[in-house]
Tab-separated table of N, CA and C in Angstrom:
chain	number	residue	atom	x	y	z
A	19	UNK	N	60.520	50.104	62.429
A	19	UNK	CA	60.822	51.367	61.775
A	19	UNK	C	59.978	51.476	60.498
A	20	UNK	N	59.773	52.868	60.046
A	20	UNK	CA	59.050	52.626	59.061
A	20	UNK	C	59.475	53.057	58.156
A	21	UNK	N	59.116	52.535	56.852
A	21	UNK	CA	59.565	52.316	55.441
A	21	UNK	C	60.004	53.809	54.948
A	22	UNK	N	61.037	53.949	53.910
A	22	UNK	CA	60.791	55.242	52.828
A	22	UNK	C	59.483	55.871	52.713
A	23	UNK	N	58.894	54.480	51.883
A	23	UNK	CA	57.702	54.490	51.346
A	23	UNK	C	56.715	55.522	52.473
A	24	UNK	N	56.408	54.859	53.120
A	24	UNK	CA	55.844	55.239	54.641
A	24	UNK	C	55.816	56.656	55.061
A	25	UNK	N	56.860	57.173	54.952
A	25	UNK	CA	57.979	57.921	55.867
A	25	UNK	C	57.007	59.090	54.298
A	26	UNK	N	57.357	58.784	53.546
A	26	UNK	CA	57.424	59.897	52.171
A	26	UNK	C	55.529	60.112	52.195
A	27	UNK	N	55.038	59.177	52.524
A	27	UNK	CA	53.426	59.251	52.462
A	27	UNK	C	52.884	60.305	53.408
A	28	UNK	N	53.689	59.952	54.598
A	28	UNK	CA	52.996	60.998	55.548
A	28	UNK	C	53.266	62.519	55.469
A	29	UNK	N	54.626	62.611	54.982
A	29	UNK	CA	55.110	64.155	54.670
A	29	UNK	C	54.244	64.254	53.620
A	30	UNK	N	54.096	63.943	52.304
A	30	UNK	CA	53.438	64.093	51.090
A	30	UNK	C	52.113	64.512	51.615
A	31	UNK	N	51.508	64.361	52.393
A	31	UNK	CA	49.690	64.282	52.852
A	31	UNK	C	49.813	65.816	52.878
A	32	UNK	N	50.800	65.941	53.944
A	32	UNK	CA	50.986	67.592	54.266
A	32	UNK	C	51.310	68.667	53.225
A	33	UNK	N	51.449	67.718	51.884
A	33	UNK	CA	52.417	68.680	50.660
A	33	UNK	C	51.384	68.198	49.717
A	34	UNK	N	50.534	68.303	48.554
A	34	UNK	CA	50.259	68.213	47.473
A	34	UNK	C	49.513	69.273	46.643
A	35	UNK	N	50.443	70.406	47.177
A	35	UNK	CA	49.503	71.636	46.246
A	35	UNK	C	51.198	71.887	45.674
A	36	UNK	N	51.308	71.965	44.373
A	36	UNK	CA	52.757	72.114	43.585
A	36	UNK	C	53.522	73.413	43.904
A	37	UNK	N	52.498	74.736	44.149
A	37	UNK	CA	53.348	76.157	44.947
A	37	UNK	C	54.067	75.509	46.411
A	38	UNK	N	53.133	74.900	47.015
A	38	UNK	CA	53.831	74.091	48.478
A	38	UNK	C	55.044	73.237	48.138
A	39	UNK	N	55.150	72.425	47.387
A	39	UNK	CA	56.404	71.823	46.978
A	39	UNK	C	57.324	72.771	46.306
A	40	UNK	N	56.842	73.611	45.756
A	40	UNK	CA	58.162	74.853	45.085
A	40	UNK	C	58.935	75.620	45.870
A	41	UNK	N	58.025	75.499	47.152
A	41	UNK	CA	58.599	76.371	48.366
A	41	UNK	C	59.072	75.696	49.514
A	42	UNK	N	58.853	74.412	49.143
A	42	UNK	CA	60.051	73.317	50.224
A	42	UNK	C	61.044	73.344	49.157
A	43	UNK	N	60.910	73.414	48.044
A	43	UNK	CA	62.650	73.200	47.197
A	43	UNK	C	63.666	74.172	47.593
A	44	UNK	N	63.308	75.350	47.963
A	44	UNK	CA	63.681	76.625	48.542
A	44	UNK	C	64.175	76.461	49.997
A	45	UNK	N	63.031	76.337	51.033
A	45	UNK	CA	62.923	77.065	52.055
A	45	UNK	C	63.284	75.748	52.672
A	46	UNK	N	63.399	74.663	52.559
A	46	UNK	CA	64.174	73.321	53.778
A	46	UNK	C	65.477	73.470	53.482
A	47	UNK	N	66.286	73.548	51.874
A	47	UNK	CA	67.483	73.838	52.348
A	47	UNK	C	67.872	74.979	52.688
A	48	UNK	N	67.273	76.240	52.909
A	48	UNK	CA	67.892	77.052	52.979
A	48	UNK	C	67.597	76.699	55.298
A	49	UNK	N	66.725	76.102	54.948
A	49	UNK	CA	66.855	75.754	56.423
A	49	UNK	C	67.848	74.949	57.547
A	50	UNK	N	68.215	74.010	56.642
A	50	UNK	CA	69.046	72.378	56.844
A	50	UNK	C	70.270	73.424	56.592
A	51	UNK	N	70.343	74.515	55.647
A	51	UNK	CA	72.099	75.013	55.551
A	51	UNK	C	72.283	75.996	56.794
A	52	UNK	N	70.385	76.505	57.353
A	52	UNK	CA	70.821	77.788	58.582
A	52	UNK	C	71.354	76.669	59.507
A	53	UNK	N	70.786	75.697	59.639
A	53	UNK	CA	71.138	75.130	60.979
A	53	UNK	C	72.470	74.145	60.693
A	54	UNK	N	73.136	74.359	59.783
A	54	UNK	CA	74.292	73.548	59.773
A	54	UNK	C	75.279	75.017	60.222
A	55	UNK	N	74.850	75.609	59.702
A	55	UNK	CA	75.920	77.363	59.806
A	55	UNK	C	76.007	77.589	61.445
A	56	UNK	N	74.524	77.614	61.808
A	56	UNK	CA	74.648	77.666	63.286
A	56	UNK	C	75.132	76.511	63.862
A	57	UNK	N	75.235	75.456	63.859
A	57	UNK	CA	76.070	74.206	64.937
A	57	UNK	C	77.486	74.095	64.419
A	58	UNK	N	77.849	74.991	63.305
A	58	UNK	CA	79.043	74.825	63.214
A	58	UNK	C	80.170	75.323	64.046
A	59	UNK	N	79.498	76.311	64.940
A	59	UNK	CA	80.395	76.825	66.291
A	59	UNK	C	79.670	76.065	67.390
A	60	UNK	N	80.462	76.011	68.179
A	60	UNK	CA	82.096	75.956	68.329
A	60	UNK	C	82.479	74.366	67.975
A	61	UNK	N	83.889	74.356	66.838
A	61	UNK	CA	84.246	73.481	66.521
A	61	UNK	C	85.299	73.190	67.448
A	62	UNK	N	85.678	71.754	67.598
A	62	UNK	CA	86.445	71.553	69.168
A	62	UNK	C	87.846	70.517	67.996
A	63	UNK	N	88.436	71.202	66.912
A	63	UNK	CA	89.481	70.705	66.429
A	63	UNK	C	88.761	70.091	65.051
A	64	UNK	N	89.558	69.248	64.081
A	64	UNK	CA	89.479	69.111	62.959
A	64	UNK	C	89.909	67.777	62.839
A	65	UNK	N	89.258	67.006	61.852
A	65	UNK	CA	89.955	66.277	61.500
A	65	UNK	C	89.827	65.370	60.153
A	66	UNK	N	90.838	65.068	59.380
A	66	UNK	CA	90.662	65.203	57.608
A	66	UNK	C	89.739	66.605	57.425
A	67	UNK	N	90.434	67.608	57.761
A	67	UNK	CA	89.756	68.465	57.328
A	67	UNK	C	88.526	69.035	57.768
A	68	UNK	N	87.366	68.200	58.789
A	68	UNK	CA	85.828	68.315	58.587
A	68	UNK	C	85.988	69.025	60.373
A	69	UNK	N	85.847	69.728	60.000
A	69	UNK	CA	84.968	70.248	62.066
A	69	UNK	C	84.862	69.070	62.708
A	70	UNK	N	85.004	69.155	64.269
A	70	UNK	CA	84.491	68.194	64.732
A	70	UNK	C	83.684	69.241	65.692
A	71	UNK	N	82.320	69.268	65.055
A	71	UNK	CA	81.012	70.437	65.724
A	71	UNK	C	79.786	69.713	66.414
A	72	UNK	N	78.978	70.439	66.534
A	72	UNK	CA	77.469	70.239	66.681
A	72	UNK	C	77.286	69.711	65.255
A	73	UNK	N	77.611	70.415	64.127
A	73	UNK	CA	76.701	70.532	63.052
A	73	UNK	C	77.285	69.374	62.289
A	74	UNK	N	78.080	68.738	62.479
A	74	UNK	CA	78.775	67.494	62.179
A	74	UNK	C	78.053	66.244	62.785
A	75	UNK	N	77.708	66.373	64.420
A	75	UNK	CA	76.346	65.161	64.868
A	75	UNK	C	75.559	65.536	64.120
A	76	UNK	N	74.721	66.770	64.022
A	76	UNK	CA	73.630	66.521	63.110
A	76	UNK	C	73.670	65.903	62.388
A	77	UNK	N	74.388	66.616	61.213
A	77	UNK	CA	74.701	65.640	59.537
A	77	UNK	C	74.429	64.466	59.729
A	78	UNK	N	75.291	63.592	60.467
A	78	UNK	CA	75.843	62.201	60.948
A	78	UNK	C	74.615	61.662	60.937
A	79	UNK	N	73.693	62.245	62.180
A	79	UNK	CA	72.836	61.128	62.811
A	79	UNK	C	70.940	61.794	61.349
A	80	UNK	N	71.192	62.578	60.716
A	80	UNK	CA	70.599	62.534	59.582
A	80	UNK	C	70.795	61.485	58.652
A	81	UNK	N	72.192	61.563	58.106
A	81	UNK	CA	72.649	60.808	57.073
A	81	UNK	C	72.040	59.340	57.483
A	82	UNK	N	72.577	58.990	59.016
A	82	UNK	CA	72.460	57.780	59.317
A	82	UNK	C	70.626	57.347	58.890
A	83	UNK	N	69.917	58.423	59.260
A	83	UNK	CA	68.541	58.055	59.448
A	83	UNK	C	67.786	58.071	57.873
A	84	UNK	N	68.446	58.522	57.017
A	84	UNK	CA	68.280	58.471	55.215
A	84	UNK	C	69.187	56.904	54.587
A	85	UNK	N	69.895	56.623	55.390
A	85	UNK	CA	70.754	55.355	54.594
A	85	UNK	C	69.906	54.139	55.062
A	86	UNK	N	69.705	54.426	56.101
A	86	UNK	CA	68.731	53.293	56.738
A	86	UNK	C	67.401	52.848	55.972
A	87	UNK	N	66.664	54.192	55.514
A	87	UNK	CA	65.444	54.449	54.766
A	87	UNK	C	65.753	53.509	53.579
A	88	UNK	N	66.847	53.703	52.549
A	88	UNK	CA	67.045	54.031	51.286
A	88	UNK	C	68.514	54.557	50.949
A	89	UNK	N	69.237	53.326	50.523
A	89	UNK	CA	70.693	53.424	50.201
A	89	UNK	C	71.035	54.337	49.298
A	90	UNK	N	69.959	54.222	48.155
A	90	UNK	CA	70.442	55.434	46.988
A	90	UNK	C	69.848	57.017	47.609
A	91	UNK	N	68.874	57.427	48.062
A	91	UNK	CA	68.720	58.599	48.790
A	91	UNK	C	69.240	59.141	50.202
A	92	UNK	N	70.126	58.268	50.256
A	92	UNK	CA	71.044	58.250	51.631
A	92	UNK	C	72.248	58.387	50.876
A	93	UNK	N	72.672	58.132	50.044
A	93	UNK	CA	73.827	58.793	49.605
A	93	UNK	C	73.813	59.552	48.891
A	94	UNK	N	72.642	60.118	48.647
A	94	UNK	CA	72.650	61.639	47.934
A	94	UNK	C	72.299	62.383	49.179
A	95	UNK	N	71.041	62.054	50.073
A	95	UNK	CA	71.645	63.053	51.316
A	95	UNK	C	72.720	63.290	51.783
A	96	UNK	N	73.860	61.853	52.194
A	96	UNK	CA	75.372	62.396	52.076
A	96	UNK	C	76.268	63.391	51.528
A	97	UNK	N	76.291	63.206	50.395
A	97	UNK	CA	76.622	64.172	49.466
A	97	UNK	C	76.183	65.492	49.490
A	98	UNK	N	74.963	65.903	49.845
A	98	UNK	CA	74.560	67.243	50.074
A	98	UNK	C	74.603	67.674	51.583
A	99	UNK	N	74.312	67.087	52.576
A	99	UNK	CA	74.995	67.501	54.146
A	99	UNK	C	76.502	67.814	54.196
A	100	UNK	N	77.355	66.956	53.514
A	100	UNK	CA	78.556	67.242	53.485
A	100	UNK	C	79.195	68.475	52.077
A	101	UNK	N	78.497	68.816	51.915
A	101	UNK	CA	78.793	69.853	50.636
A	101	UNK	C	77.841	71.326	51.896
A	102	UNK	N	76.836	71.057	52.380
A	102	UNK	CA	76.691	72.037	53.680
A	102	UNK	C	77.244	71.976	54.817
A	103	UNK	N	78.161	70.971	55.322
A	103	UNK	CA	78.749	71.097	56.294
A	103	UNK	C	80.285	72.109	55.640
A	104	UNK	N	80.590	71.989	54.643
A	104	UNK	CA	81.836	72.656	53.718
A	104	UNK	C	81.320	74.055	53.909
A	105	UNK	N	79.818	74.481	53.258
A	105	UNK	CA	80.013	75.905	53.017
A	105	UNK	C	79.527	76.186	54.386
A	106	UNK	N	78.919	75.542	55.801
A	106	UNK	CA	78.388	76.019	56.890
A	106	UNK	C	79.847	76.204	57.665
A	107	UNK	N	80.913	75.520	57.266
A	107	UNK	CA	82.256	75.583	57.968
A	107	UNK	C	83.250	76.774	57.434
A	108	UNK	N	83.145	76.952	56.421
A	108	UNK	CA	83.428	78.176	55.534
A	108	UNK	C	82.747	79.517	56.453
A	109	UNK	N	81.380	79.410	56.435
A	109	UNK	CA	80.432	80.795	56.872
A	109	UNK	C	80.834	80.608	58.271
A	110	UNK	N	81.115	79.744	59.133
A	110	UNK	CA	81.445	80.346	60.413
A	110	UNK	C	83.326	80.477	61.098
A	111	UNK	N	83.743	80.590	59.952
A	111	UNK	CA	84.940	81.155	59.998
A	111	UNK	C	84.863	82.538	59.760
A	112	UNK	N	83.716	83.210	59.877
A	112	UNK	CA	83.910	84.632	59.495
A	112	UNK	C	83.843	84.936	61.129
A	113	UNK	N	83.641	86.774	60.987
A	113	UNK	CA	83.450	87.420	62.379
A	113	UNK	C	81.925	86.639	62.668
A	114	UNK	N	82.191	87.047	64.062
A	114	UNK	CA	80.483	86.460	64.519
A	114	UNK	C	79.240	87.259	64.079
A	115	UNK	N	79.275	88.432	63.992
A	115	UNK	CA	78.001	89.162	63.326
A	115	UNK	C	77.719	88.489	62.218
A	116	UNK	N	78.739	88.284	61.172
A	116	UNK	CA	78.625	88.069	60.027
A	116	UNK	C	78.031	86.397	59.865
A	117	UNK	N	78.629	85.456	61.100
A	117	UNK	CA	78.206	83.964	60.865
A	117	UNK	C	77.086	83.904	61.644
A	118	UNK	N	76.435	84.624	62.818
A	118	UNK	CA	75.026	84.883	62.995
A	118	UNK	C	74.223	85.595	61.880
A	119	UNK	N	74.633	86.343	61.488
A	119	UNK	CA	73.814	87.620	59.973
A	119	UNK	C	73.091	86.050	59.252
A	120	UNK	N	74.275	85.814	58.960
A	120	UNK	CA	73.793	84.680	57.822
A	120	UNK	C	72.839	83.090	58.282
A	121	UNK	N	73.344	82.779	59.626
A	121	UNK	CA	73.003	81.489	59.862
A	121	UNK	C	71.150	81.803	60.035
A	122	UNK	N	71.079	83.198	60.922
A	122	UNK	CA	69.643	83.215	61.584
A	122	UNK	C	69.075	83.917	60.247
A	123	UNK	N	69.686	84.697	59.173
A	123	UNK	CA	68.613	84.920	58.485
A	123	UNK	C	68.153	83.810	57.080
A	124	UNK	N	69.043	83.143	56.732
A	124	UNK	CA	68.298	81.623	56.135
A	124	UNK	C	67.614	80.666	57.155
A	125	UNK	N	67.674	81.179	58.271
A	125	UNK	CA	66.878	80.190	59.018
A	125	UNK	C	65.509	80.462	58.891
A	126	UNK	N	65.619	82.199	59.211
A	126	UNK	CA	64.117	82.799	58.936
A	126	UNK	C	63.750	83.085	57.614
A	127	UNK	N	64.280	83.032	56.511
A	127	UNK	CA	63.617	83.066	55.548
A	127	UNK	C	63.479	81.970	54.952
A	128	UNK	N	64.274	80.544	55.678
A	128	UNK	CA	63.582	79.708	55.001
A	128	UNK	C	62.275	79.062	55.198
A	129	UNK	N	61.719	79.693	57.128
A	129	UNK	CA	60.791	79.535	57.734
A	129	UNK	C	59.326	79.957	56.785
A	130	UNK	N	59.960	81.106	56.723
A	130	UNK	CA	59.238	82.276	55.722
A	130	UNK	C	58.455	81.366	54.018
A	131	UNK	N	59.335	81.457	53.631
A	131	UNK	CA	59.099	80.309	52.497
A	131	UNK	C	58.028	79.304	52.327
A	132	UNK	N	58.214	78.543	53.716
A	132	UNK	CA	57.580	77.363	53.913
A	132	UNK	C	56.194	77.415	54.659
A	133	UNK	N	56.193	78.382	54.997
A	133	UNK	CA	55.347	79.295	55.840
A	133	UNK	C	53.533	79.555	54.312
A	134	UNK	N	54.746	80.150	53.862
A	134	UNK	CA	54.192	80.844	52.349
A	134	UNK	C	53.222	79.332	51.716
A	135	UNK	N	54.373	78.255	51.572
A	135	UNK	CA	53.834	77.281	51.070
A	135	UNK	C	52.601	76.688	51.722
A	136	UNK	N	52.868	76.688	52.613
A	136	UNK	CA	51.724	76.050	53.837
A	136	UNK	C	50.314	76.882	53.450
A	137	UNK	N	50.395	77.936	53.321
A	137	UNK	CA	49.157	79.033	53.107
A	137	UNK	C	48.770	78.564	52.114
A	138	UNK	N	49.482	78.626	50.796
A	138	UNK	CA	48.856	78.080	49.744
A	138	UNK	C	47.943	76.296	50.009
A	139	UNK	N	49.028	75.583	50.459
A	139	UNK	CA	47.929	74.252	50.881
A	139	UNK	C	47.015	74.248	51.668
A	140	UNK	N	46.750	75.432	52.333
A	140	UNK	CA	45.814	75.633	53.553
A	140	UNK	C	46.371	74.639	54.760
A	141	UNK	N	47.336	73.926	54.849
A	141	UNK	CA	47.176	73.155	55.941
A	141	UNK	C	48.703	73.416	56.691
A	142	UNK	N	48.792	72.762	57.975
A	142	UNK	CA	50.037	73.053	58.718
A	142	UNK	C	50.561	71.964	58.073
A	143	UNK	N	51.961	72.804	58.626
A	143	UNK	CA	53.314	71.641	57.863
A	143	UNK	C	53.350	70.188	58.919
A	144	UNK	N	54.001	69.370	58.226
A	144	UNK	CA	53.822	67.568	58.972
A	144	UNK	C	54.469	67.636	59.846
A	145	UNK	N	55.189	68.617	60.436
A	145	UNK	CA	55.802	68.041	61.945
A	145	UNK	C	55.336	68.585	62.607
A	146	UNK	N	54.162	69.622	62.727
A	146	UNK	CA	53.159	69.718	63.514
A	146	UNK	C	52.440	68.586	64.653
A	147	UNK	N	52.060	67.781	63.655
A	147	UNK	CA	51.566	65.953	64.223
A	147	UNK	C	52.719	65.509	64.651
A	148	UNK	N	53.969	65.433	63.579
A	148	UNK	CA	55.206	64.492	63.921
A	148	UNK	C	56.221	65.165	63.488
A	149	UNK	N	57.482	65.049	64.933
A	149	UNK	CA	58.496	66.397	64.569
A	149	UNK	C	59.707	65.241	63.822
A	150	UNK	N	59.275	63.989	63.299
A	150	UNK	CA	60.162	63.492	62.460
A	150	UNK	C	59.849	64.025	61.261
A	151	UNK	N	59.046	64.450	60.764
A	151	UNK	CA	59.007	65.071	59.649
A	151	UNK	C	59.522	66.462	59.736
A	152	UNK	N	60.191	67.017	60.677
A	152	UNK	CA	61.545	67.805	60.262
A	152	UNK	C	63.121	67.366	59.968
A	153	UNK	N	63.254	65.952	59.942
A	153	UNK	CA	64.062	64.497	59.326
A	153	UNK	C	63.883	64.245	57.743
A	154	UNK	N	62.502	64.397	57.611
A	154	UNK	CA	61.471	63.879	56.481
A	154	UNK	C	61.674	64.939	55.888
A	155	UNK	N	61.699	66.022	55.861
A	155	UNK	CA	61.507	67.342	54.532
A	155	UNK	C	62.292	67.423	53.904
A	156	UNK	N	64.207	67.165	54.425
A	156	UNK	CA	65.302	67.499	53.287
A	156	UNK	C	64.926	66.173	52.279
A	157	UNK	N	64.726	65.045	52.908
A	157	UNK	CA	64.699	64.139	52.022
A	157	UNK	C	63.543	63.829	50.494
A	158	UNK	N	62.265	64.387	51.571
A	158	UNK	CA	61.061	64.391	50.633
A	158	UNK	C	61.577	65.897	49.475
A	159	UNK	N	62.311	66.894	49.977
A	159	UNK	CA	63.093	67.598	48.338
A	159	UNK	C	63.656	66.844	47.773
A	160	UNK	N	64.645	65.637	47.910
A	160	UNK	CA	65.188	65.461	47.089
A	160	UNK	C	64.485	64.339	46.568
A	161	UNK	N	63.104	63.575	47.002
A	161	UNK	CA	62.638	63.164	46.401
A	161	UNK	C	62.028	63.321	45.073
A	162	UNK	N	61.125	64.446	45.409
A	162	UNK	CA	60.898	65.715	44.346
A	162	UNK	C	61.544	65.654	43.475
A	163	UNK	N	62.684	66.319	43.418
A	163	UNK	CA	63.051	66.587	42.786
A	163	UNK	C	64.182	65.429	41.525
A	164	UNK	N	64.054	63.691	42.508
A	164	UNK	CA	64.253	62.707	41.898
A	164	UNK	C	62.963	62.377	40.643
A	165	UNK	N	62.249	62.856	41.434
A	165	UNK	CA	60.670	62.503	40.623
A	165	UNK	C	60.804	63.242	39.333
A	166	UNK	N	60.680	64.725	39.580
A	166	UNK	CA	60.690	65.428	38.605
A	166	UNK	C	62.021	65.318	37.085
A	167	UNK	N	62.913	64.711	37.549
A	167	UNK	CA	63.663	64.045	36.915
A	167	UNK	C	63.858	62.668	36.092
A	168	UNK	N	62.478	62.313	37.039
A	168	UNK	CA	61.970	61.068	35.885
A	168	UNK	C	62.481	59.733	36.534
A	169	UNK	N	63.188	59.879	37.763
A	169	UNK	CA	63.411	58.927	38.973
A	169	UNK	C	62.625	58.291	39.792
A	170	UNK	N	62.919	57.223	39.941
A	170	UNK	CA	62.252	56.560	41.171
A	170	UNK	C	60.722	56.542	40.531
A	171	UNK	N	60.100	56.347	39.552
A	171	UNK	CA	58.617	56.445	39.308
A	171	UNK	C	58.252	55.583	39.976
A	172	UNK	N	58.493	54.022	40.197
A	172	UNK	CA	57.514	53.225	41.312
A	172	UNK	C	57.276	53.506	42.716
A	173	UNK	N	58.438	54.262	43.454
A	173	UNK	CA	58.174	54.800	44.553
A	173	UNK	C	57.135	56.395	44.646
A	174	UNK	N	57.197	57.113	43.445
A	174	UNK	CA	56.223	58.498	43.272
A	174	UNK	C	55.071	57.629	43.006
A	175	UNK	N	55.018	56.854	41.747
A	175	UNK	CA	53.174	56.037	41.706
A	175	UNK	C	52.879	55.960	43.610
A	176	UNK	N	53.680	55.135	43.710
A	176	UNK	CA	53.076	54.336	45.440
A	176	UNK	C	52.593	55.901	46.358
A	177	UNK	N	53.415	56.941	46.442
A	177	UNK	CA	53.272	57.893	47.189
A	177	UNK	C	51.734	58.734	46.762
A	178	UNK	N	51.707	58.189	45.556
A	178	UNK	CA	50.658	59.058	44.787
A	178	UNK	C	49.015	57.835	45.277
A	179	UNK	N	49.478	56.928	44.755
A	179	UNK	CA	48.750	55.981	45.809
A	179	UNK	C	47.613	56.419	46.681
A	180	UNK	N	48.831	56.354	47.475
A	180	UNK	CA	48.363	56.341	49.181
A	180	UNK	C	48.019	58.148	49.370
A	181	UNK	N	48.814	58.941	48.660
A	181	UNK	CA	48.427	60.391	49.513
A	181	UNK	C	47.801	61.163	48.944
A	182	UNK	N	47.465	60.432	47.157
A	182	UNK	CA	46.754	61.469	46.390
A	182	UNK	C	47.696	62.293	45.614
A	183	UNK	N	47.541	62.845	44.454
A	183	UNK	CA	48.022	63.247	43.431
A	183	UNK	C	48.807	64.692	44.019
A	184	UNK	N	49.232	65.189	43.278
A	184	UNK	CA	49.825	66.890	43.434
A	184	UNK	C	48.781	67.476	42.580
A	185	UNK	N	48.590	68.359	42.997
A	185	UNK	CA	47.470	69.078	41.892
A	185	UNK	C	47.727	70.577	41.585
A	186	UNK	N	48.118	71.368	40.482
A	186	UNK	CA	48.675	72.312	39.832
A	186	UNK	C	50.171	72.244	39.380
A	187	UNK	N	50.282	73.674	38.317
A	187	UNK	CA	51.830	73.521	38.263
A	187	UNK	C	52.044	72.609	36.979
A	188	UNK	N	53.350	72.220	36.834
A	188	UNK	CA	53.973	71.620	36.066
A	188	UNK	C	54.184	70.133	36.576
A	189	UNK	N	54.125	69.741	37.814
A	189	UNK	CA	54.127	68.606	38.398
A	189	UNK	C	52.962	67.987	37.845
A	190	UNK	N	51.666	68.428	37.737
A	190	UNK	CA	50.590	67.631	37.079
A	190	UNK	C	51.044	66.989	35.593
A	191	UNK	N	51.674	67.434	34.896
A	191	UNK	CA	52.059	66.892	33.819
A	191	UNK	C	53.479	65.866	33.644
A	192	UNK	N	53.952	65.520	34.985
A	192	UNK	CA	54.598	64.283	35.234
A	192	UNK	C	53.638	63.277	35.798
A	193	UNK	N	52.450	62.953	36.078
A	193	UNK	CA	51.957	61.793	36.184
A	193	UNK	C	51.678	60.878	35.429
């Protein structure tokens, strides 16, 4: 299996223009929350509270694949799948227009977003080559945004390393 480290290099290759990272901070969760909204039907009973859905394996076998990586970014992915499995379980307790309205249009605008970002880097997004890097994107945000916080600097040096700097933006002035 391969490393965080690893795992964060190859998504990063696909990301180092700073508008492209501004628009994965956006547009993956608003993606990771369409598709929790949509697998949240049909829930087949409850229990402590949580759906027992589609969108509940997802979470699960995500979470599982971030704890494995990286204990401390595996339990902050925890923490945020399960804070979207809450409001994706919330949004599909409404009528169905209303929990389709919402699920398919953060799906497409978070497409949209990322879409946007991609233009600016000129290049296609990383799961183009490898569709684990649609695994890889919620996490590489919250990497980001560990970074930008002044976290994890030996793992951002290493990424910077191997994939090359970010170049524009306000991110240039965290190196």
């Amino acid at each position: 299996m391969k490393s965080l480290e690893d795992h964060l290099v190859q998504y990063a290759a696909y990301h180092r223009d700073a508008r492209n990272i501004a628009t994965h901070l956006a547009g993956i969760p608003a993606i990771v929350l369409a598709v929790e909204v949509l697998l949240s039907r049909p829930a087949l009973g409850a229990a402590a509270g949580i759906a027992l859905s589609p969108a509940l394996l997802f979470a699960i076998a995500f979470v599982v694949f971030y704890l494995r990586l990286d204990l401390r970014f595996g339990v902050a992915m925890a923490a945020l799948f399960a804070l979207g499995l809450w409001a994706a379980q919330t949004i599909a307790a409404q009528p169905t227009a209303q929990w389709l309205g919402i699920g398919v249009g953060l799906f497409v605008i978070g497409w949209i977003v990322q879409f946007v970002g991609h233009y600016f880097e000129g290049r296609k997004p990383a799961f183009v080559d490898d569709l684990v890097g649609l695994a890889v994107g919620p996490l590489f945000v919250v990497a980001e945004l560990a970074f930008f916080a002044g976290l994890r600097g030996d793992l951002r040096r290493a990424i910077e390393r191997r994939a090359g700097p970010v170049h524009g933006g306000a991110h240039d002035a965290h190196v």
